[in-house]
Short mmCIF file of C-alpha atoms in Angstrom, two decimals:
data_model
loop_
_atom_site.label_atom_id
_atom_site.label_comp_id
_atom_site.label_asym_id
_atom_site.label_seq_id
_atom_site.Cartn_x
_atom_site.Cartn_y
_atom_site.Cartn_z
CA MET A 1 -0.17 0.01 -0.18
CA ASP A 2 0.92 3.29 -0.18
CA ASP A 3 3.20 4.08 2.47
CA GLY A 4 2.47 8.01 3.09
CA ALA A 5 5.09 9.95 5.12
CA PRO A 6 8.14 7.95 6.45
CA GLY A 7 8.27 6.51 9.85
CA ILE A 8 4.15 6.39 9.62
CA THR A 9 2.63 4.57 12.90
CA ASP A 10 -1.01 4.75 12.67
CA LEU A 11 -2.17 1.87 10.52
CA ARG A 12 -5.92 3.00 11.48
CA THR A 13 -5.46 5.63 8.39
CA TYR A 14 -5.28 2.39 5.98
CA LEU A 15 -8.70 1.10 6.98
CA ASN A 16 -12.05 2.18 5.75
CA GLN A 17 -13.56 3.52 8.99
CA ARG A 18 -16.74 4.21 7.69
CA TYR A 19 -17.21 0.50 7.03
CA LEU A 20 -16.05 -0.73 10.10
CA ARG A 21 -18.26 1.68 12.02
CA GLN A 22 -21.20 0.53 9.78
CA HIS A 23 -20.85 -2.92 10.87
CA HIS A 24 -19.33 -2.49 14.47
CA PHE A 25 -16.16 -4.23 13.52
CA SER A 26 -13.34 -3.88 16.13
CA VAL A 27 -9.70 -3.00 15.39
CA ASN A 28 -7.34 -4.97 17.48
CA PRO A 29 -3.40 -4.14 17.51
CA THR A 30 -0.93 -7.20 17.14
CA GLU A 31 2.39 -8.00 15.71
CA VAL A 32 3.73 -10.37 13.31
CA ALA A 33 7.35 -11.60 14.28
CA GLY A 34 7.51 -8.35 15.99
CA ALA A 35 6.36 -6.00 13.23
CA PRO A 36 3.29 -3.65 14.40
CA ALA A 37 0.05 -4.93 12.86
CA LEU A 38 -3.75 -4.49 13.21
CA LEU A 39 -6.34 -7.13 12.91
CA VAL A 40 -9.86 -6.71 11.80
CA LEU A 41 -12.55 -9.34 11.12
CA GLY A 42 -15.89 -10.00 11.55
CA ASP A 43 -19.39 -11.14 9.86
CA VAL A 44 -22.27 -9.80 8.33
CA PRO A 45 -25.58 -11.91 9.17
CA GLN A 46 -28.40 -11.47 6.71
CA PRO A 47 -31.62 -12.69 7.95
CA ALA A 48 -32.96 -13.71 4.22
CA ALA A 49 -31.33 -14.11 0.95
CA ASP A 50 -32.65 -11.47 -1.64
CA TRP A 51 -33.94 -14.30 -3.55
CA CYS A 52 -36.44 -15.66 -0.80
CA PRO A 53 -39.33 -12.90 -1.69
CA VAL A 54 -38.95 -13.82 -5.38
CA ILE A 55 -39.34 -17.72 -4.76
CA ALA A 56 -42.15 -16.86 -2.15
CA GLY A 57 -43.91 -14.94 -4.77
CA LEU A 58 -43.61 -17.47 -7.49
CA THR A 59 -44.67 -20.84 -4.98
CA GLY A 60 -46.52 -18.96 -2.46
CA ASP A 61 -44.38 -20.56 0.29
CA THR A 62 -42.84 -18.95 2.75
CA VAL A 63 -39.05 -18.73 2.05
CA THR A 64 -36.55 -17.40 4.78
CA VAL A 65 -33.05 -18.63 4.28
CA GLY A 66 -30.45 -16.45 5.93
CA TYR A 67 -26.59 -16.43 5.58
CA SER A 68 -23.51 -14.73 6.97
CA SER A 69 -20.60 -13.32 5.07
CA ALA A 70 -17.25 -12.90 6.85
CA GLY A 71 -14.02 -11.47 6.05
CA CYS A 72 -10.65 -10.45 7.90
CA ALA A 73 -7.89 -7.74 6.92
CA LEU A 74 -4.41 -7.90 8.58
CA LEU A 75 -2.41 -4.84 8.22
CA VAL A 76 1.57 -5.36 8.65
CA MET A 77 4.22 -2.41 8.53
CA VAL A 78 7.47 -4.14 7.17
CA ASP A 79 10.67 -1.73 6.89
CA GLY A 80 8.44 1.41 6.54
CA ALA A 81 5.64 -0.17 4.07
CA VAL A 82 2.44 -1.17 4.78
CA TYR A 83 0.85 -4.20 3.52
CA ALA A 84 -2.71 -5.35 3.74
CA LEU A 85 -3.59 -9.10 3.70
CA THR A 86 -7.44 -9.37 3.15
CA TYR A 87 -9.39 -12.89 3.47
CA GLY A 88 -12.80 -13.86 2.81
CA THR A 89 -15.70 -12.12 1.27
CA LEU A 90 -15.55 -9.07 3.18
CA GLY A 91 -11.93 -8.66 3.53
CA ARG A 92 -11.46 -6.11 0.69
CA PHE A 93 -14.24 -4.00 1.86
CA MET A 94 -12.08 -3.22 5.22
CA ILE A 95 -9.32 -1.49 3.45
CA ASN A 96 -9.37 2.13 2.52
CA LEU A 97 -8.87 2.13 -1.34
CA ASP A 98 -7.71 5.77 -1.77
CA ARG A 99 -4.40 4.42 0.23
CA VAL A 100 -3.78 1.55 -2.02
CA ASP A 101 -0.49 2.00 -4.14
CA PRO A 102 -1.73 2.20 -8.05
CA GLY A 103 0.23 -0.55 -9.98
CA PHE A 104 1.81 -2.36 -7.25
CA GLY A 105 0.75 -5.69 -8.39
CA ILE A 106 1.40 -5.00 -11.75
CA ARG A 107 4.85 -3.65 -10.81
CA PHE A 108 5.61 -6.89 -9.38
CA ALA A 109 3.91 -9.09 -11.97
CA THR A 110 6.22 -7.61 -15.01
CA ARG A 111 9.29 -8.44 -12.95
CA ALA A 112 8.43 -11.72 -11.62
CA ILE A 113 6.13 -13.85 -14.08
CA GLU A 114 7.58 -15.72 -17.15
CA PRO A 115 6.27 -13.73 -20.14
CA ASP A 116 5.66 -17.05 -22.15
CA ARG A 117 3.35 -18.23 -19.55
CA ILE A 118 0.51 -15.57 -19.13
CA LYS A 119 -2.83 -16.91 -18.62
CA ARG A 120 -5.28 -13.73 -18.26
CA VAL A 121 -5.04 -10.23 -19.38
CA THR A 122 -7.37 -7.16 -18.69
CA ARG A 123 -6.34 -3.99 -20.74
CA ARG A 124 -8.23 -0.73 -21.12
CA VAL A 125 -8.00 1.05 -24.42
CA LEU A 126 -6.44 4.27 -24.00
CA ALA A 127 -9.65 6.60 -25.53
CA SER A 128 -12.45 8.56 -24.02
CA THR A 129 -14.77 5.27 -24.73
CA GLY A 130 -13.11 3.50 -21.96
CA ARG A 131 -13.19 0.18 -23.78
CA VAL A 132 -11.95 -2.84 -21.65
CA ASP A 133 -10.81 -6.01 -23.01
CA ARG A 134 -10.29 -9.29 -21.16
CA ASN A 135 -8.73 -12.54 -22.52
CA LEU A 136 -8.27 -15.85 -20.87
CA VAL A 137 -6.01 -18.62 -22.05
CA PRO A 138 -6.19 -21.33 -19.12
CA GLY A 139 -2.84 -22.90 -20.08
CA GLY A 140 -1.07 -19.67 -20.50
CA GLN A 141 0.65 -18.47 -23.70
CA HIS A 142 3.29 -15.72 -24.70
CA ILE A 143 2.49 -12.04 -23.98
CA ARG A 144 2.84 -11.07 -27.43
CA ARG A 145 -0.13 -13.60 -28.71
CA TYR A 146 -2.74 -11.77 -26.90
CA GLY A 147 -2.09 -8.94 -29.29
CA ILE A 148 -1.69 -6.10 -27.23
CA GLU A 149 -0.72 -3.13 -28.84
CA GLY A 150 2.69 -1.58 -27.93
CA TRP A 151 0.91 1.74 -27.61
CA GLY A 152 -2.61 2.92 -26.66
CA GLU A 153 -3.62 0.33 -23.81
CA ILE A 154 -3.08 0.23 -20.37
CA VAL A 155 -2.88 -3.44 -18.84
CA GLY A 156 -4.52 -3.26 -15.33
CA GLN A 157 -4.54 -7.26 -14.65
CA LEU A 158 -2.14 -9.80 -15.40
CA CYS A 159 -2.00 -13.45 -14.39
CA GLY A 160 0.89 -15.71 -15.03
CA ARG A 161 3.27 -18.33 -13.56
CA LEU A 162 5.74 -17.26 -11.16
CA ASN A 163 9.28 -17.15 -11.97
CA ASN A 164 10.90 -16.41 -8.19
CA GLU A 165 12.37 -19.18 -6.25
CA GLN A 166 12.74 -16.87 -3.36
CA LEU A 167 9.35 -16.88 -2.16
CA THR A 168 7.97 -19.62 0.15
CA VAL A 169 5.09 -20.59 -2.26
CA THR A 170 7.77 -21.74 -4.96
CA ARG A 171 10.72 -22.60 -2.62
CA GLY A 172 11.35 -26.70 -2.76
CA THR A 173 8.83 -27.23 -5.29
CA SER A 174 8.44 -28.00 -9.08
CA ARG A 175 4.82 -27.49 -9.61
CA ALA A 176 3.85 -24.11 -11.50
CA VAL A 177 2.46 -21.43 -9.29
CA SER A 178 0.44 -18.55 -10.44
CA VAL A 179 -0.26 -14.88 -9.45
CA ALA A 180 -2.54 -12.64 -10.45
CA ALA A 181 -2.10 -8.95 -10.39
CA ALA A 182 -3.72 -5.56 -10.48
CA ASP A 183 -3.09 -3.00 -7.96
CA SER A 184 -3.57 -5.70 -5.46
CA LEU A 185 -1.45 -9.18 -5.78
CA GLN A 186 -3.19 -12.60 -5.34
CA ILE A 187 -0.13 -14.83 -3.99
CA ALA A 188 0.02 -17.64 -1.65
CA VAL A 189 2.49 -16.34 1.21
CA SER A 190 4.01 -18.11 3.96
CA THR A 191 1.68 -18.94 7.06
CA ASP A 192 4.97 -18.76 9.31
CA PRO A 193 5.36 -15.04 11.07
CA ALA A 194 9.02 -14.80 10.04
CA GLY A 195 8.38 -16.25 6.85
CA LEU A 196 5.62 -14.01 5.92
CA LEU A 197 8.11 -10.94 6.56
CA ASP A 198 10.53 -12.69 4.25
CA ASP A 199 8.07 -12.96 1.71
CA LEU A 200 7.14 -9.67 1.95
CA ARG A 201 10.52 -8.18 1.67
CA GLU A 202 11.38 -10.07 -1.41
CA ILE A 203 7.93 -8.73 -3.07
CA SER A 204 9.23 -5.39 -2.08
CA ARG A 205 12.82 -5.99 -3.50
CA VAL A 206 11.32 -7.29 -6.92
CA CYS A 207 9.26 -4.27 -7.28
CA ALA A 208 12.02 -2.06 -6.79
CA LEU A 209 14.17 -3.58 -9.69
CA ASP A 210 14.97 -0.91 -12.10
CA THR A 211 13.43 -2.81 -15.32
CA PRO A 212 10.92 -5.43 -16.17
CA ALA A 213 11.49 -8.34 -18.12
CA PRO A 214 11.96 -7.32 -21.67
CA GLU A 215 8.86 -8.66 -23.16
CA LEU A 216 6.79 -7.13 -20.42
CA ASP A 217 8.44 -3.60 -20.58
CA PHE A 218 6.16 -2.06 -23.04
CA ILE A 219 3.43 -2.27 -20.20
CA ALA A 220 5.71 0.00 -18.01
CA GLN A 221 5.59 2.53 -20.59
CA VAL A 222 2.42 3.89 -18.86
CA ARG A 223 3.83 5.14 -15.89
CA PRO A 224 1.76 6.15 -12.68
CA LEU A 225 2.51 9.84 -11.16
CA ARG A 226 3.21 9.44 -7.62
CA THR A 227 1.14 12.04 -5.53
CA GLY A 228 2.71 15.39 -5.43
CA GLU A 229 4.69 14.90 -8.61
CA ARG A 230 3.17 17.62 -10.85
CA THR A 231 -0.30 16.16 -9.62
CA ASP A 232 -1.47 19.31 -7.93
CA GLU A 233 -1.29 21.11 -11.29
CA LEU A 234 -2.90 18.44 -13.10
CA ASP A 235 -5.79 18.50 -10.63
CA GLU A 236 -6.43 22.10 -11.11
CA ARG A 237 -6.65 21.65 -14.72
CA LEU A 238 -8.91 18.87 -14.28
CA ASP A 239 -10.98 20.71 -12.13
CA GLU A 240 -11.31 23.25 -14.78
CA LEU A 241 -12.29 20.75 -17.34
CA LEU A 242 -14.94 19.52 -15.10
CA GLY A 243 -16.58 23.12 -15.00
CA GLU A 244 -16.84 23.46 -18.85
CA GLU A 245 -20.03 22.81 -20.50
CA ALA A 246 -18.13 21.11 -23.34
CA THR A 247 -16.27 17.88 -22.42
CA ASP A 248 -12.96 18.37 -24.39
CA ASN A 249 -10.78 15.68 -23.33
CA LEU A 250 -13.21 13.89 -20.69
CA GLY A 251 -14.81 10.51 -20.95
CA LEU A 252 -16.35 7.94 -18.79
CA ALA A 253 -15.05 4.39 -17.96
CA VAL A 254 -15.93 1.83 -15.66
CA PRO A 255 -13.10 0.98 -13.03
CA ILE A 256 -11.18 -1.92 -13.80
CA SER A 257 -12.06 -3.66 -10.19
CA LEU A 258 -15.79 -3.00 -11.47
CA VAL A 259 -15.30 -4.68 -14.79
CA GLU A 260 -16.67 -7.95 -13.94
CA TYR A 261 -19.72 -6.84 -12.30
CA GLU A 262 -20.66 -4.69 -15.09
CA SER A 263 -22.77 -6.97 -17.16
CA THR A 264 -25.17 -7.81 -14.13
CA ALA A 265 -25.57 -4.16 -12.90
CA GLN A 266 -29.02 -3.24 -12.86
CA SER A 267 -28.73 0.45 -11.71
CA TYR A 268 -26.03 2.91 -10.10
CA MET A 269 -25.95 4.56 -7.07
CA ILE A 270 -24.39 7.93 -7.20
CA LYS A 271 -23.64 9.71 -4.04
CA VAL A 272 -21.63 13.31 -4.11
CA PRO A 273 -21.96 15.83 -1.37
CA TYR A 274 -25.60 16.93 -1.08
CA ARG A 275 -26.93 14.78 -3.63
CA ARG A 276 -28.07 10.95 -4.02
CA MET A 277 -28.98 9.69 -7.50
CA TYR A 278 -30.06 6.39 -8.83
CA ARG A 279 -29.86 5.90 -12.38
CA PRO A 280 -30.58 2.57 -14.51
CA GLU A 281 -27.69 3.64 -16.77
CA LEU A 282 -24.70 5.88 -16.22
CA ASP A 283 -23.45 8.27 -18.48
CA LEU A 284 -20.66 11.38 -18.36
CA ASP A 285 -23.24 13.79 -18.50
CA THR A 286 -24.78 12.70 -15.30
CA VAL A 287 -21.25 12.73 -13.25
CA LEU A 288 -20.27 16.40 -14.85
CA GLU A 289 -23.72 17.48 -13.47
CA CYS A 290 -22.80 16.71 -10.17
CA ALA A 291 -19.35 18.58 -10.54
CA LEU A 292 -20.69 21.62 -12.43
CA SER A 293 -22.86 22.46 -9.40
CA ARG A 294 -19.72 23.10 -7.30
CA PRO A 295 -17.62 26.08 -7.21
CA PRO A 296 -14.25 26.46 -9.01
CA GLY A 297 -11.71 24.57 -7.13
CA ARG A 298 -14.19 22.24 -5.40
CA ARG A 299 -15.32 20.22 -8.56
CA LEU A 300 -12.62 17.43 -8.49
CA GLU A 301 -12.88 17.30 -4.71
CA ALA A 302 -16.68 16.65 -4.72
CA LEU A 303 -15.97 13.73 -7.07
CA LYS A 304 -13.09 12.50 -4.81
CA LEU A 305 -15.53 12.70 -1.67
CA GLY A 306 -18.57 11.16 -3.51
CA THR A 307 -19.14 7.41 -4.75
CA ILE A 308 -20.63 5.42 -7.62
CA GLY A 309 -21.43 2.24 -6.88
CA MET A 310 -23.05 -0.70 -9.13
CA CYS A 311 -26.16 -2.36 -7.93
CA ALA A 312 -27.76 -5.50 -8.66
CA ASP A 313 -31.45 -4.48 -8.31
CA PRO A 314 -33.17 -1.79 -9.98
CA ASP A 315 -33.84 0.18 -6.85
CA GLY A 316 -30.21 0.40 -5.89
CA ARG A 317 -30.53 -1.44 -2.44
CA GLU A 318 -28.02 -4.54 -3.24
CA LEU A 319 -24.42 -3.23 -4.01
CA LEU A 320 -22.29 -5.75 -6.09
CA SER A 321 -18.90 -4.35 -5.06
CA PRO A 322 -17.90 -1.61 -2.66
CA PRO A 323 -18.76 1.94 -4.45
CA VAL A 324 -15.81 3.41 -6.17
CA ALA A 325 -14.87 7.08 -5.50
CA ALA A 326 -16.79 9.19 -8.57
CA HIS A 327 -13.38 10.74 -9.86
CA LYS A 328 -12.44 7.21 -10.58
CA TRP A 329 -15.02 7.03 -13.33
CA ILE A 330 -13.37 9.97 -15.00
CA THR A 331 -10.96 9.52 -18.01
CA ALA A 332 -9.10 12.71 -19.16
CA GLU A 333 -6.11 13.74 -21.16
CA ILE A 334 -4.07 16.96 -20.31
CA GLY A 335 -0.80 17.99 -21.99
CA LEU A 336 1.83 19.24 -19.52
CA GLY A 337 4.71 20.90 -21.48
CA SER A 338 5.82 18.25 -23.96
CA ALA A 339 4.05 15.49 -21.93
CA ARG A 340 1.02 13.60 -22.46
CA MET A 341 -0.76 13.15 -18.91
CA ILE A 342 -3.81 10.68 -18.69
CA TYR A 343 -6.21 10.76 -15.66
CA HIS A 344 -7.25 6.99 -15.19
CA GLU A 345 -9.09 5.46 -12.24
CA GLY A 346 -8.24 8.69 -9.90
CA ARG A 347 -4.52 8.40 -10.86
CA TRP A 348 -2.09 10.43 -13.16
CA TYR A 349 -0.16 8.62 -15.69
CA GLU A 350 2.67 9.70 -17.86
CA ILE A 351 3.07 8.21 -21.14
CA GLY A 352 6.21 7.10 -22.07
CA GLU A 353 8.09 8.82 -25.00
CA ARG A 354 8.91 5.52 -26.80
CA HIS A 355 5.27 4.68 -26.26
CA LEU A 356 4.06 8.08 -27.95
CA ASP A 357 6.68 7.82 -30.58
CA LEU A 358 5.33 4.40 -31.61
CA LEU A 359 1.73 5.61 -31.82
CA ARG A 360 2.71 8.80 -33.44
CA THR A 361 4.58 6.88 -36.26
CA GLU A 362 1.86 4.87 -36.87
CA ILE A 363 -0.69 7.60 -37.30
CA GLU A 364 1.70 9.15 -39.47
CA LYS A 365 1.70 6.24 -41.95
CA ILE A 366 -2.15 6.47 -42.00
CA LEU A 367 -2.22 10.06 -42.52
CA ALA A 368 0.56 9.97 -45.31
CA GLY A 369 -1.88 7.67 -47.36
CA PRO A 370 -2.91 9.33 -50.78
CA SER A 371 -6.52 10.90 -50.82
CA THR A 372 -8.53 10.29 -53.62
CA VAL A 373 -11.67 12.54 -52.15
CA ALA A 374 -11.27 16.24 -52.61
CA LEU A 375 -14.22 17.62 -50.41
CA PRO A 376 -15.13 21.64 -50.78
CA PRO A 377 -13.64 23.97 -48.07
CA TRP A 378 -15.51 24.63 -44.86
CA THR A 379 -15.76 28.45 -44.99
CA SER A 380 -16.77 30.69 -42.09
CA ASP A 381 -20.37 30.97 -43.40
CA LEU A 382 -21.10 27.29 -42.50
CA ALA A 383 -21.85 27.59 -38.80
CA ASP A 384 -21.65 23.74 -38.03
CA GLU A 385 -21.48 20.37 -39.28
CA ASP A 386 -24.96 20.20 -40.52
CA ALA A 387 -24.41 23.28 -42.57
CA TYR A 388 -21.26 21.90 -43.91
CA ASN A 389 -22.51 18.45 -44.89
CA ARG A 390 -25.69 20.04 -46.65
CA TRP A 391 -23.40 22.34 -48.66
CA ALA A 392 -20.88 19.48 -49.62
CA GLY A 393 -23.83 17.29 -50.43
CA ARG A 394 -26.20 19.60 -52.28
CA PRO A 395 -27.50 18.33 -55.68
CA ALA A 396 -25.12 18.02 -58.65
CA SER A 397 -22.13 17.90 -56.12
CA GLY A 398 -20.87 14.19 -56.74
CA TYR A 399 -21.84 13.53 -52.92
CA VAL A 400 -25.11 12.17 -51.67
CA LEU A 401 -26.03 13.92 -48.12
CA LEU A 402 -26.74 11.08 -45.45
CA ASP A 403 -26.07 13.12 -42.46
CA LYS A 404 -28.73 12.54 -39.89
CA ARG A 405 -30.26 9.74 -42.07
CA PHE A 406 -30.19 6.65 -39.81
CA LEU A 407 -30.36 2.78 -40.34
CA LYS A 408 -32.42 0.72 -37.99
CA THR A 409 -31.78 -2.89 -38.48
CA ARG A 410 -32.27 -5.83 -36.27
CA GLN A 411 -29.05 -5.71 -34.57
CA HIS A 412 -29.10 -1.68 -34.41
CA ASN A 413 -32.35 -1.31 -33.14
CA ARG A 414 -32.06 1.10 -30.21
CA GLY A 415 -32.85 4.62 -30.53
CA PRO A 416 -32.58 6.11 -33.88
CA GLY A 417 -30.29 3.20 -35.21
CA ILE A 418 -26.64 3.98 -36.68
CA GLU A 419 -25.53 6.60 -39.44
CA ALA A 420 -23.93 4.85 -42.55
CA CYS A 421 -21.68 8.18 -43.03
CA ASP A 422 -22.15 11.71 -43.55
CA LEU A 423 -21.52 11.81 -47.21
CA LEU A 424 -21.60 9.31 -49.87
CA GLY A 425 -18.61 9.71 -52.50
CA PRO A 426 -18.50 9.61 -56.11
CA ASP A 427 -17.23 5.99 -55.99
CA ASN A 428 -19.49 5.10 -52.90
CA GLU A 429 -17.10 5.88 -50.37
CA LEU A 430 -18.58 6.11 -46.66
CA ILE A 431 -17.24 9.53 -45.52
CA HIS A 432 -17.49 10.84 -42.26
CA VAL A 433 -17.11 14.30 -41.27
CA LYS A 434 -16.17 16.29 -38.15
CA ARG A 435 -14.60 19.28 -36.99
CA GLY A 436 -11.56 18.16 -34.91
CA SER A 437 -11.91 20.61 -31.88
CA ARG A 438 -12.23 17.88 -29.25
CA SER A 439 -10.70 14.46 -28.49
CA ALA A 440 -14.23 12.99 -27.56
CA PRO A 441 -15.82 13.67 -30.65
CA LEU A 442 -12.96 12.68 -32.93
CA SER A 443 -12.94 9.13 -30.99
CA HIS A 444 -16.43 8.90 -31.61
CA LEU A 445 -16.07 9.52 -35.19
CA PHE A 446 -13.53 6.84 -35.59
CA MET A 447 -15.59 4.27 -34.11
CA GLN A 448 -18.73 5.49 -36.05
CA GLY A 449 -16.71 4.25 -39.04
CA GLU A 450 -16.07 0.89 -37.74
CA VAL A 451 -19.83 0.32 -36.67
CA ALA A 452 -21.22 1.09 -39.70
CA VAL A 453 -18.69 -0.96 -41.76
CA ASP A 454 -19.68 -3.57 -39.52
CA ALA A 455 -23.39 -3.36 -40.08
CA LEU A 456 -23.03 -3.11 -43.99
CA LEU A 457 -20.95 -6.18 -44.39
CA HIS A 458 -22.85 -8.54 -42.08
CA GLU A 459 -26.41 -7.06 -42.13
CA PRO A 460 -28.42 -7.46 -45.22
CA ASP A 461 -31.07 -5.29 -43.89
CA ALA A 462 -28.64 -2.43 -43.42
CA ARG A 463 -27.51 -2.55 -46.99
CA GLU A 464 -31.35 -2.57 -48.45
CA ARG A 465 -32.11 0.42 -46.02
CA LEU A 466 -28.81 2.08 -47.34
CA VAL A 467 -29.71 1.61 -50.90
CA ALA A 468 -33.11 2.99 -50.51
CA MET A 469 -31.80 5.77 -48.62
CA VAL A 470 -29.49 6.61 -51.35
CA ARG A 471 -31.91 6.19 -54.34
CA ALA A 472 -34.36 8.58 -52.82
CA ARG A 473 -31.80 11.19 -52.62
CA GLU A 474 -29.94 10.56 -55.98
CA PRO A 475 -32.18 8.07 -58.29
CA LYS A 476 -29.34 7.46 -60.58
CA ALA A 477 -26.63 6.39 -57.95
CA MET A 478 -24.78 3.62 -59.14
CA ILE A 479 -25.52 1.30 -55.81
CA ASP A 480 -27.64 -1.68 -55.39
CA VAL A 481 -28.34 -4.30 -52.52
CA THR A 482 -25.13 -6.20 -53.86
CA PHE A 483 -23.06 -3.05 -52.03
CA LYS A 484 -20.17 -3.82 -49.76
CA PRO A 485 -18.08 -0.73 -48.40
CA ARG A 486 -14.81 -0.57 -49.90
CA LYS A 487 -13.24 2.43 -48.73
CA VAL A 488 -13.89 4.54 -45.72
CA VAL A 489 -12.78 8.17 -45.70
CA TYR A 490 -12.52 10.53 -42.42
CA ALA A 491 -12.64 14.01 -43.23
CA ILE A 492 -11.48 16.49 -40.44
CA ALA A 493 -11.75 20.25 -40.52
CA LEU A 494 -9.14 21.76 -38.22
CA ASP A 495 -8.87 25.42 -37.45
CA PRO A 496 -7.45 27.78 -39.85
CA GLY A 497 -3.65 27.37 -40.09
CA LYS A 498 -3.50 24.12 -38.43
CA THR A 499 -2.15 21.03 -40.38
CA LEU A 500 -3.77 17.60 -39.85
CA ASN A 501 -0.82 15.51 -38.27
CA ALA A 502 -0.22 13.19 -35.30
CA ASP A 503 0.44 16.23 -33.26
CA THR A 504 -2.89 18.00 -33.78
CA LEU A 505 -4.50 14.76 -32.52
CA PHE A 506 -5.18 14.23 -28.74
CA THR A 507 -3.79 10.76 -27.80
CA PHE A 508 -7.02 9.22 -27.45
CA SER A 509 -7.79 10.16 -30.71
CA GLN A 510 -4.74 8.84 -32.10
CA VAL A 511 -5.71 5.62 -30.41
CA ALA A 512 -8.91 5.40 -31.87
CA LEU A 513 -7.66 5.94 -35.23
CA TYR A 514 -5.27 3.54 -35.22
CA ARG A 515 -7.57 0.99 -33.93
CA ALA A 516 -10.19 1.74 -36.54
CA ALA A 517 -7.70 1.78 -39.35
CA ARG A 518 -6.12 -1.62 -38.33
CA ARG A 519 -9.86 -3.31 -37.96
CA LEU A 520 -11.26 -1.85 -41.18
CA ARG A 521 -8.17 -3.00 -43.15
CA GLY A 522 -8.55 -6.49 -41.62
CA ASP A 523 -11.79 -6.47 -43.26
CA GLY A 524 -10.28 -5.51 -46.57
CA ILE A 525 -11.49 -1.88 -46.32
CA ASP A 526 -9.09 0.96 -47.58
CA VAL A 527 -8.91 4.00 -44.82
CA GLU A 528 -8.23 7.60 -45.97
CA VAL A 529 -7.69 10.40 -43.48
CA VAL A 530 -8.31 13.75 -45.36
CA GLY A 531 -8.16 17.31 -44.30
CA ILE A 532 -10.97 19.78 -45.02
CA PRO A 533 -9.73 23.21 -45.71
CA THR A 534 -10.84 25.82 -43.56
CA ARG A 535 -11.29 29.43 -44.49
#
């Protein structure tokens, strides 16, 4: 855990005091082989399981089946560092998550597991969508076979075979031992007091090694900043962003510790100072609404004091996991000098220079591709994208206006449906148009191209509706139901004087563009990115 100031003696600050008071758990000072420690243990009885009323309603029988959840947390101070060992269902609830050292488990894993025996990987795409991918290979495989990009992704969980013979669990045995790592570390440690301290010291030694295994070094290219390491200035900048009506470089993402519960969440409980809300779905606007009501300098603080929890029922009565501080649901990108800083799960990360260089190189390759489409300039009298698209897609222009014409298919049947494109080009190119002033809209633009192509390739009703839509506007258009997309064009207008290159795209947008281009080209679709001249 984050050891705070050197010589800290009060281990109670590492406990979730509110949770302990709520359940009347006692905290008992103790020691482990002479090391100061705290012990917390207890259980929470439930007189009836939540499914009892459901069964009673279905059968008419009286059903009352109770149960009890138990847990334990042992905090030990070793050489000035504090370690928390948790047991049972409730153990993790007893810990103050704000005091957890971010990336502690990952830091150990990248230095202590075999790169060719990785069993499970969870990674988040560095984009405002907050997409999370989880992959499992029970027998393990080399890290490169998971297809993790050397850029654009944060590895949040890693599970693999341990390659360390100094720990108790591996000493004197030839059997394979696996560990699972995130912020925390799931590993068997010695049950002997002195042996436990030896294991904790070995874990600390491994974490302090200068470099990870070469094959896992790319994971370390996204480096968490310690509190105080430029974080005060970054927090101030983030507080300002939270006060702007335009979301700019902000996004919403499910904290990685809650990803496994997301599919079963029926509602969200949002608590910030002076407000409590329950929502069947969670979006960025709801979170920003809570921040906008606070004065400047207090917005980020309000989200840090508040929490968002996933609930198993529509009424928000049954939490699936401990609520997570509201600010940890926010993702953001801020430039600080020449560095790129990412706010992710309540922590600032600096994107390594090599990481950025690799991504920039790939983006420049995409942008350097030849352009076969020449769109008219975006002049000052065209106030917005709607006006520009109507002008570019006017009759006899060679382009067919499809902006805000939605395709509703069997698969895409929520809301209005999807947009195939903003403009259909002279050779039936799918052209998506955006003014590139904010990261989130550009990220959405690139994703929109992916979704549209997927629908048109695999859904006959999408093609039928597109053809009908095009023929309604341009009866002589050379298109029929055999149409398959061959080219996607992303047309981006920047402010006058700016050139479309990697440096003018935010990191979120670069990642989204790279991933969209890779996927589309994998489907045999050409991808072009063109700049719309502005005047």
